[in-house]
Coordinates of C-alpha atoms in Angstrom, one line a residue:
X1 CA 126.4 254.5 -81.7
X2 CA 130.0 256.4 -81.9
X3 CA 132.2 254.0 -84.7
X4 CA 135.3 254.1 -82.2
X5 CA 133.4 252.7 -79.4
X6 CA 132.0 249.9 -81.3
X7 CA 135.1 249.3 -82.5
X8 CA 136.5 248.8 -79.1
X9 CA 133.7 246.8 -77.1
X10 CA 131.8 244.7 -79.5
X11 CA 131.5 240.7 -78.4
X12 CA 130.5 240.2 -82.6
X13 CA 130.5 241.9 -85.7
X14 CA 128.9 240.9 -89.1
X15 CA 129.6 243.1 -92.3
X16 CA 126.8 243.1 -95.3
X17 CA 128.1 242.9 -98.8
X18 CA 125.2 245.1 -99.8
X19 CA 127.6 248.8 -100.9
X20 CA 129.5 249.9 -97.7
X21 CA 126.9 249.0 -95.0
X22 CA 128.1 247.4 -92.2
X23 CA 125.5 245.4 -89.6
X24 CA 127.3 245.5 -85.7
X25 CA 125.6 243.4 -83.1
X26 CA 126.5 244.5 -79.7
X27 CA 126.5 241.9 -77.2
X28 CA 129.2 243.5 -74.8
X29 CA 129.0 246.6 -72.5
X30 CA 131.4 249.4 -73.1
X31 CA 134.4 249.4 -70.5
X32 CA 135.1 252.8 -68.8
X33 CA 138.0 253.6 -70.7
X34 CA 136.5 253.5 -73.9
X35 CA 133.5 255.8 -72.5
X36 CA 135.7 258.6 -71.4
X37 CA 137.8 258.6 -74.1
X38 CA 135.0 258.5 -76.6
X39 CA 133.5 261.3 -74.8
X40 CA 137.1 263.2 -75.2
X41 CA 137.2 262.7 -78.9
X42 CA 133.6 264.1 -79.4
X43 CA 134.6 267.3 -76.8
X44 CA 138.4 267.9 -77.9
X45 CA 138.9 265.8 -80.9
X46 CA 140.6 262.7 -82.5
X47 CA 144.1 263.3 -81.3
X48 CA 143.1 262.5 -77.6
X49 CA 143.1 258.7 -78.8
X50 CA 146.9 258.7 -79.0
X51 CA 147.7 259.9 -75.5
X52 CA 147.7 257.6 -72.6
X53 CA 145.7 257.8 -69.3
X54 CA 148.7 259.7 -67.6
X55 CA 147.6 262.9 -69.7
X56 CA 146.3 265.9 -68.1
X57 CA 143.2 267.3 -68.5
X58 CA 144.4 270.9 -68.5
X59 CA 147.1 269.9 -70.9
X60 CA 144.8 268.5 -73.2
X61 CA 142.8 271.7 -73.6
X62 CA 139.4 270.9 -71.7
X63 CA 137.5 273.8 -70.4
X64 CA 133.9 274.2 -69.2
X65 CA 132.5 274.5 -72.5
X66 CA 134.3 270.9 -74.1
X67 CA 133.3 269.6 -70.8
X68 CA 129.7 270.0 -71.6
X69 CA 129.9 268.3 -74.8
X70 CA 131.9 265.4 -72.8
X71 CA 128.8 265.3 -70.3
X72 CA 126.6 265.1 -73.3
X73 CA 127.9 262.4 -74.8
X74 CA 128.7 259.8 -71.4
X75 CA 124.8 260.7 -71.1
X76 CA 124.0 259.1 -74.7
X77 CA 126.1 256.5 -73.3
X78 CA 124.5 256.4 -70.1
X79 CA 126.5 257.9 -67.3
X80 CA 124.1 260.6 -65.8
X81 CA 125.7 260.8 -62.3
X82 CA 128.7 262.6 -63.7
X83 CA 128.6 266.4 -62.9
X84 CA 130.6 269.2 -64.7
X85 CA 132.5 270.3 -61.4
X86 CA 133.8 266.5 -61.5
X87 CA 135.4 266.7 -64.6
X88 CA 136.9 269.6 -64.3
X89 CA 138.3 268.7 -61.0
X90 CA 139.8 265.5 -62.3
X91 CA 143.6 265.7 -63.3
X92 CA 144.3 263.0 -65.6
X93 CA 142.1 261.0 -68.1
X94 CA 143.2 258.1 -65.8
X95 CA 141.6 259.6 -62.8
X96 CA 138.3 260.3 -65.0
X97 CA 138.5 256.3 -66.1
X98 CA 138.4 256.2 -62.5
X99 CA 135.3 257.9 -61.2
X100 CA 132.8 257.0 -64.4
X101 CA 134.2 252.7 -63.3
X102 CA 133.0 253.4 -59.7
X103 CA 130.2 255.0 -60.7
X104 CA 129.0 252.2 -63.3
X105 CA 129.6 249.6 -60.3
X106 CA 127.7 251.3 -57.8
X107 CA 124.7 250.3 -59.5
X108 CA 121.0 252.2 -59.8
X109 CA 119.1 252.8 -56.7
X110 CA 115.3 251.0 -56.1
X111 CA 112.6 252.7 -57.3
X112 CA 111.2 253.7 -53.8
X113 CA 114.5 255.3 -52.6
X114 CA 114.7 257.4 -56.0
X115 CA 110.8 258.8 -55.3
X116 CA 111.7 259.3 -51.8
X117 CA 114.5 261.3 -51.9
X118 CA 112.8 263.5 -54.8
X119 CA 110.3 264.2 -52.6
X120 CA 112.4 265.0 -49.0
X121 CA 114.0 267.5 -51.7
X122 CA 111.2 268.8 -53.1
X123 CA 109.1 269.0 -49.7
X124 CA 111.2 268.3 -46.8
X125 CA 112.4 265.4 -44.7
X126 CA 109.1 264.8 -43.1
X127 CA 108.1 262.7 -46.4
X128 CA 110.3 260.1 -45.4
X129 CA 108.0 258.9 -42.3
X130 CA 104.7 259.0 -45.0
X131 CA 103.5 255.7 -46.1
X132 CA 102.7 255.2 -50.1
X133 CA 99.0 255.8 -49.7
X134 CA 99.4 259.0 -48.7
X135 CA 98.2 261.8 -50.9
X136 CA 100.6 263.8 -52.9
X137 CA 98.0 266.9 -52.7
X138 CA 98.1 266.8 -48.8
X139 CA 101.6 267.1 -48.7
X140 CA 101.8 270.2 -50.8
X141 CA 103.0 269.0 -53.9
X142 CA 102.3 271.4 -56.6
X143 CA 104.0 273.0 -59.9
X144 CA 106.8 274.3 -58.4
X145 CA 107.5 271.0 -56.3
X146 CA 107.2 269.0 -59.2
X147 CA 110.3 270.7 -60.9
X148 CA 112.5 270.6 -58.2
X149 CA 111.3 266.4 -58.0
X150 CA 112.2 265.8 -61.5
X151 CA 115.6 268.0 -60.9
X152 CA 116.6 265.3 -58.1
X153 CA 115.1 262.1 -60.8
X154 CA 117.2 264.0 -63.4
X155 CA 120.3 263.6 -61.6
X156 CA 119.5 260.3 -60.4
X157 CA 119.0 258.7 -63.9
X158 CA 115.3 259.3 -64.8
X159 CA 114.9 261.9 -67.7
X160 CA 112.2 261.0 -69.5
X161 CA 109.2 261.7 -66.8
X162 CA 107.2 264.7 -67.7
X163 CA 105.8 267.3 -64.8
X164 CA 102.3 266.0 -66.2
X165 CA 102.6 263.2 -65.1
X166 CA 104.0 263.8 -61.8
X167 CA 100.9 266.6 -61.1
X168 CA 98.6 263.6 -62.1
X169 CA 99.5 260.7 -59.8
X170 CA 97.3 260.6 -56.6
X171 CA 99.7 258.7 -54.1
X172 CA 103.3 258.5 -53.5
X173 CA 102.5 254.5 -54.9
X174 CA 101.3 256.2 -58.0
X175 CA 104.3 258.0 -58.6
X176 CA 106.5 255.0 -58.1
X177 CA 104.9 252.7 -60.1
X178 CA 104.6 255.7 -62.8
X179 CA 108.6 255.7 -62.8
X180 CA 109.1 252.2 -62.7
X181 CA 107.2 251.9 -65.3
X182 CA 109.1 254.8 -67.2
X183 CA 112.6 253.0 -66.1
X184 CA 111.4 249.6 -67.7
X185 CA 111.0 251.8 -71.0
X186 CA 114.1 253.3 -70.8
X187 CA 115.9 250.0 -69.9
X188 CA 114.2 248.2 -73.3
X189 CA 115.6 251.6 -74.9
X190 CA 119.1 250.7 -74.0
X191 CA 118.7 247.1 -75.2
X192 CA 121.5 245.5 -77.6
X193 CA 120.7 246.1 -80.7
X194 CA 121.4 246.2 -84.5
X195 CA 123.4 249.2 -85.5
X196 CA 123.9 249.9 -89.2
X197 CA 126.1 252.7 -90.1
X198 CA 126.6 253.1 -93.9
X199 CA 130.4 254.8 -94.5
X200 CA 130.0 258.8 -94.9
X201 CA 130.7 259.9 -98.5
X202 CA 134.2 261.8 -98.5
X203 CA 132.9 265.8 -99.1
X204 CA 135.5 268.2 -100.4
X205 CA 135.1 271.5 -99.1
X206 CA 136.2 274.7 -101.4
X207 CA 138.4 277.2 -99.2
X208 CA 136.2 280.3 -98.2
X209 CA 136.5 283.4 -95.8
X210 CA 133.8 283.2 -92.9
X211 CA 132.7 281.0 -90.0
X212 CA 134.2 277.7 -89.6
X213 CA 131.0 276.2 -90.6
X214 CA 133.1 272.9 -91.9
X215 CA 135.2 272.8 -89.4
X216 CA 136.2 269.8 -86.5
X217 CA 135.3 266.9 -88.9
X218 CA 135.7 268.3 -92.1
X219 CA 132.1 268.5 -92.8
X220 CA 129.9 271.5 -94.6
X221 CA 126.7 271.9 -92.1
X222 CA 125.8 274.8 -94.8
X223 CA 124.9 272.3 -97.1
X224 CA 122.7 270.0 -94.3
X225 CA 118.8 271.5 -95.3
X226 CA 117.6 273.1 -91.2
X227 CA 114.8 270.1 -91.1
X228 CA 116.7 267.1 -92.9
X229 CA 116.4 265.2 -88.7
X230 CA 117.8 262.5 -90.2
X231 CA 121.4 263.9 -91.6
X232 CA 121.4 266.8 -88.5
X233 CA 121.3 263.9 -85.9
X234 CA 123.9 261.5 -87.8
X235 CA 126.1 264.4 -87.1
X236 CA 129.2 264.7 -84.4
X237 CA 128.0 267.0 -81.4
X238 CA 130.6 269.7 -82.6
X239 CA 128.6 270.1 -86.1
X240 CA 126.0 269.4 -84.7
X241 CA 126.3 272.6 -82.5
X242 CA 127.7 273.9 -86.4
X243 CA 124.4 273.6 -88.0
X244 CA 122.2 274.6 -85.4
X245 CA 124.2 278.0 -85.0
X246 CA 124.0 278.7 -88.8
X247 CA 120.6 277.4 -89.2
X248 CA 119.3 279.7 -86.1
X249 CA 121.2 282.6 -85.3
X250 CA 119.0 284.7 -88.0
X251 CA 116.0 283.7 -86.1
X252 CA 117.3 284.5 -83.0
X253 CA 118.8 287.8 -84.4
X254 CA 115.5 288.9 -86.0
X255 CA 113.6 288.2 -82.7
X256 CA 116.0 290.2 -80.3
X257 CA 116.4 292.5 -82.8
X258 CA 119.8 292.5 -82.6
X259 CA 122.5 292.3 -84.8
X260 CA 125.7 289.5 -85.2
X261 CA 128.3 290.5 -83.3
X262 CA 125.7 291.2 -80.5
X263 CA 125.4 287.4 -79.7
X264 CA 128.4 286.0 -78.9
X265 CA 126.9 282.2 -79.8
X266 CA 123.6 280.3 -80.2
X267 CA 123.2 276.6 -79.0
X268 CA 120.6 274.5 -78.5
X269 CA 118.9 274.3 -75.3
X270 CA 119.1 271.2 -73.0
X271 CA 116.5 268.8 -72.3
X272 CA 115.9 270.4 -69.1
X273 CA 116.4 273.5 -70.3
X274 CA 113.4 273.0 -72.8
X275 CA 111.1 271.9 -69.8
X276 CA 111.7 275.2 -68.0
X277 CA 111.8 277.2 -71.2
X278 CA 108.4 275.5 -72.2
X279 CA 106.9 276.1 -68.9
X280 CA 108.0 279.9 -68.5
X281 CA 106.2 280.5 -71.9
X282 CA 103.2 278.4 -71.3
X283 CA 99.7 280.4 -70.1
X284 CA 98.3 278.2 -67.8
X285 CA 101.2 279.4 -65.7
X286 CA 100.2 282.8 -65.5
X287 CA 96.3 282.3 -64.2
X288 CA 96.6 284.3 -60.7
X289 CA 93.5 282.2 -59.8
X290 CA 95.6 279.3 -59.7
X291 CA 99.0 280.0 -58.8
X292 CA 100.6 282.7 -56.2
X293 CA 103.6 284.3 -58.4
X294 CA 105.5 281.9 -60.9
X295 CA 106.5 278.5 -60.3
X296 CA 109.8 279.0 -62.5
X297 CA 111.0 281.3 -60.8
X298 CA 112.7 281.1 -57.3
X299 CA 114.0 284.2 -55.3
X300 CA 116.5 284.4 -52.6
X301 CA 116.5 286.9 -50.6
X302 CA 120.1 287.6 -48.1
X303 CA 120.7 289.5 -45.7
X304 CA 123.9 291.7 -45.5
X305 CA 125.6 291.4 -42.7
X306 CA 126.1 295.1 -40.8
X307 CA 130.1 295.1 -40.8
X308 CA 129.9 294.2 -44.6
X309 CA 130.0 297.6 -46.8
X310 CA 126.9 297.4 -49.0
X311 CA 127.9 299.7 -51.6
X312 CA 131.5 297.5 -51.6
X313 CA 129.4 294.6 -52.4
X314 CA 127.0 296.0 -54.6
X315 CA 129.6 296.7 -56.9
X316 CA 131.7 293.4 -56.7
X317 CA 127.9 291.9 -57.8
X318 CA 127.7 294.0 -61.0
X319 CA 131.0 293.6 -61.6
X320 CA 130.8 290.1 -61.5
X321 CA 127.6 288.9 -62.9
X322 CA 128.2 290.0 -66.8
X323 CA 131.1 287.4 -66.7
X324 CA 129.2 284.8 -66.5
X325 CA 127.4 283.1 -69.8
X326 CA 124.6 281.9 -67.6
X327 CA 124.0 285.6 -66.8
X328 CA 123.4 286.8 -70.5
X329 CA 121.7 284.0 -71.6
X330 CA 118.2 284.3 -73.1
X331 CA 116.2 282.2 -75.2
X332 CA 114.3 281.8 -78.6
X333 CA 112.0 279.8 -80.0
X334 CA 113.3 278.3 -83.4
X335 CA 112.5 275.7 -85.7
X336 CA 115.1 272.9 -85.7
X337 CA 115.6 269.4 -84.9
X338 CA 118.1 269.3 -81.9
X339 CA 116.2 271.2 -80.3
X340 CA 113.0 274.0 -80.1
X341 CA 114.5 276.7 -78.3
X342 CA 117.8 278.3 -78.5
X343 CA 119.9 279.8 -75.8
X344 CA 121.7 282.9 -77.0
X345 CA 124.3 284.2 -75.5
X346 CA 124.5 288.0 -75.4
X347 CA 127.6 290.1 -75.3
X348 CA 128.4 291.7 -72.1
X349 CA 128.2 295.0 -74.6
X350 CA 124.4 294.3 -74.7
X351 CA 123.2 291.9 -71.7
X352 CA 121.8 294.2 -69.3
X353 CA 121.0 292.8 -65.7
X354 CA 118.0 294.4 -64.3
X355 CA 118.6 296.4 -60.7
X356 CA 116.3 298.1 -58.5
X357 CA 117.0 299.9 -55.5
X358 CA 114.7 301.2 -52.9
X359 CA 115.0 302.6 -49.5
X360 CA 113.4 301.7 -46.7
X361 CA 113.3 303.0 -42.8
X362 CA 111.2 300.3 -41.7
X363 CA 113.1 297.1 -40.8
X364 CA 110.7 295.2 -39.0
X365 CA 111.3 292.0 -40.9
X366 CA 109.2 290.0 -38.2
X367 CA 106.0 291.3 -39.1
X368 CA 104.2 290.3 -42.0
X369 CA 102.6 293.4 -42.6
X370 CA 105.3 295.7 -41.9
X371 CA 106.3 298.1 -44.6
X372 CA 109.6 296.2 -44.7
X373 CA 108.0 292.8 -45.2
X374 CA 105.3 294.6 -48.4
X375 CA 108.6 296.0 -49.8
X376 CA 110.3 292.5 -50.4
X377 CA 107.2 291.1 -51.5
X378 CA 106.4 293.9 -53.6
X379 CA 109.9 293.6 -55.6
X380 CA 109.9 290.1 -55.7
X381 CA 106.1 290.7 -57.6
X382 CA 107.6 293.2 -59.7
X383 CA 110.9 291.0 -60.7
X384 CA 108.2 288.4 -61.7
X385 CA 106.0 290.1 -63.7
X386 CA 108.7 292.0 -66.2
X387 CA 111.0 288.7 -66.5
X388 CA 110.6 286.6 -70.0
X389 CA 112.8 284.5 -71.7
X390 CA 114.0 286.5 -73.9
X391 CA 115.5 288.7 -71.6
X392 CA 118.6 287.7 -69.0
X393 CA 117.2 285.5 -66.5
X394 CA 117.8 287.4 -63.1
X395 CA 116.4 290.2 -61.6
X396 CA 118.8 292.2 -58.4
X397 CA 116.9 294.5 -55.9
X398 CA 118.8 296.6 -53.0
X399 CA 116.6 297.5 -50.4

């Protein structure tokens, strides 16, 4: 638990005489205000304590990136619902108190209506007419389906479920009682409980040339060992993010074969992240006896229209793409407590976005087995089998 939030909310506090330990009880919930400004201090820093809830967002310096770390740390304090774009589309911290009170008062939706509407997103909204006996099989859930459920659970409050366990349930009654049982856990998680948080040591850092390794809280993540869990995770997120870049980046360099100022940064991957990451890389995925292409990987395929100049748009979408991070992002497997994949972000210098082009007289889009129709399929196949993780993840065709 963050020190200035306890300090805020706590109903009782009882302090051990026992060197500079201190034993907090929390009886209390955290108010609003004391969430979001909590989550400002871990993604902007101390000094957003002193300004009142009149204070823009823009003025205070938040961008997408300090929004992320703001996400991260309302989740460890359990507001899930929040999304990036509703951050960044707030104007004052006020307004933010605003939004994360109303959403702590809405309350959490019943079990059945969370399954439900995972599956009407997943397979469509015929599932909402199917009784709970009915079999998940013989309404087409499979791999792909699964991910797409736990996407809509994810942003409904349920992280913890696994696509194991959704493949194995038999009935739509098994898969509710599987995350009832799964919120019940995650409820006795969130419990009141003990916190004891011993005083950090003051550490004086020597002036030195080089990355800002010591930087937001004054703290040397060079001298944190990579697998000391313990010390890594009693870290700020901003050090956190410190450590894990200094600790990984070689890994990461030596497996793209790259070098530093090729990678613009290396963070640790997201829980999610690590679930499609760990899928993409696993081999059961890949048996063609099973599975018709890969499940984690979705195309979408769009028509132009025929006043639209192709070659106009074709070069707004190479233009465009490199600028985004999301776009020249590839992963690594690395060995490190926050997480056991990074996502490195290449620089526009180096992240190549594969293109094909292919030209085609036959249009007949219609028929199946038109030249037209084995053309789309054919690239799609092709996109599939040459993308990995450690490559960008997105393939563009022109046909």
């Amino acid at each position: 638990m963050v020190r200035n939030v306890v300090n805020r909310n706590i109903a009782s506090e009882k302090s051990t005489t026992s060197g500079s330990d201190s034993a907090i009880e929390l009886d209390a919930p955290i108010d609003a205000s004391s969430i979001v400004y909590e989550g400002f201090v871990d993604a902007i820093g101390e000094e957003v304590q002193e300004q009142d809830r009149s204070a823009t967002l823009s003025h205070l310096g938040l961008d997408s990136l300090s929004a992320l770390v703001f996400l991260q740390t309302l989740g460890e304090l359990g507001i899930t619902e929040l999304e990036i774009q509703d951050v960044l589309a707030t104007k004052t911290i006020g307004d933010l108190i605003e939004k994360v009170d109303k959403l702590r008062s809405k309350g959490k939706p019943d079990i059945a209506s969370i399954i439900y509407k995972g599956l009407v997103d997943a397979l469509g909204e015929d599932i909402q007419r199917q009784d709970r006996s009915v079999v998940l099989a013989e309404l087409g859930l499979d791999s792909l389906g699964a991910l797409v459920f736990l996407q809509t659970l994810g942003e409904l409050g349920i992280t913890q479920l696994e696509i194991h366990e959704v493949l194995a349930a038999n009935t739509i009654g098994d898969l509710i009682d599987t995350v009832d049982k799964q919120r019940a856990k995650e409820t006795l998680a969130a419990a009141p409980v003990i916190v004891h948080e011993p005083e950090p040591e003051p550490i004086v850092i020597p002036a030195r040339p080089g990355p800002a390794f010591a930087a937001p809280g004054s703290i040397d993540v060079t001298i944190i060992a990579a697998d000391d869990a313990e010390k890594v995770f009693e870290l700020p997120v901003e050090e956190k993010l410190c450590h894990f870049d200094h600790h990984c980046r070689a890994q990461c360099l030596e497996a793209l074969e790259l070098n530093d100022d090729q990678v613009d940064q290396v963070l640790p991957v997201t829980n999610v992240q690590a679930r499609f990451v760990a899928l993409a890389i696993d081999p059961e995925y890949y048996d063609t006896a099973k599975y018709v292409g890969r499940p984690q990987i979705t195309h979408f395929v769009y028509k132009i229209p025929k006043d639209m100049d192709p070659a106009r748009l074709q070069r707004a979408v190479d233009t465009l793409l490199p600028r985004y991070d999301c776009f020249r992002t590839v992963f690594v497997s690395v060995e490190h407590p926050v997480a056991p994949f990074a996502q490195c972000i290449l620089s526009p210098s180096v992240a190549c976005i594969p293109k094909t082009e292919v030209i085609c007289n036959d249009t007949d889009a219609e028929d199946r087995n038109s030249l037209w129709s084995h053309t789309i399929n054919g690239i799609q196949r092709a996109a599939e089998a040459s993308m990995s993780v450690d490559k960008p993840g997105l393939n563009v065709a022109w046909v």
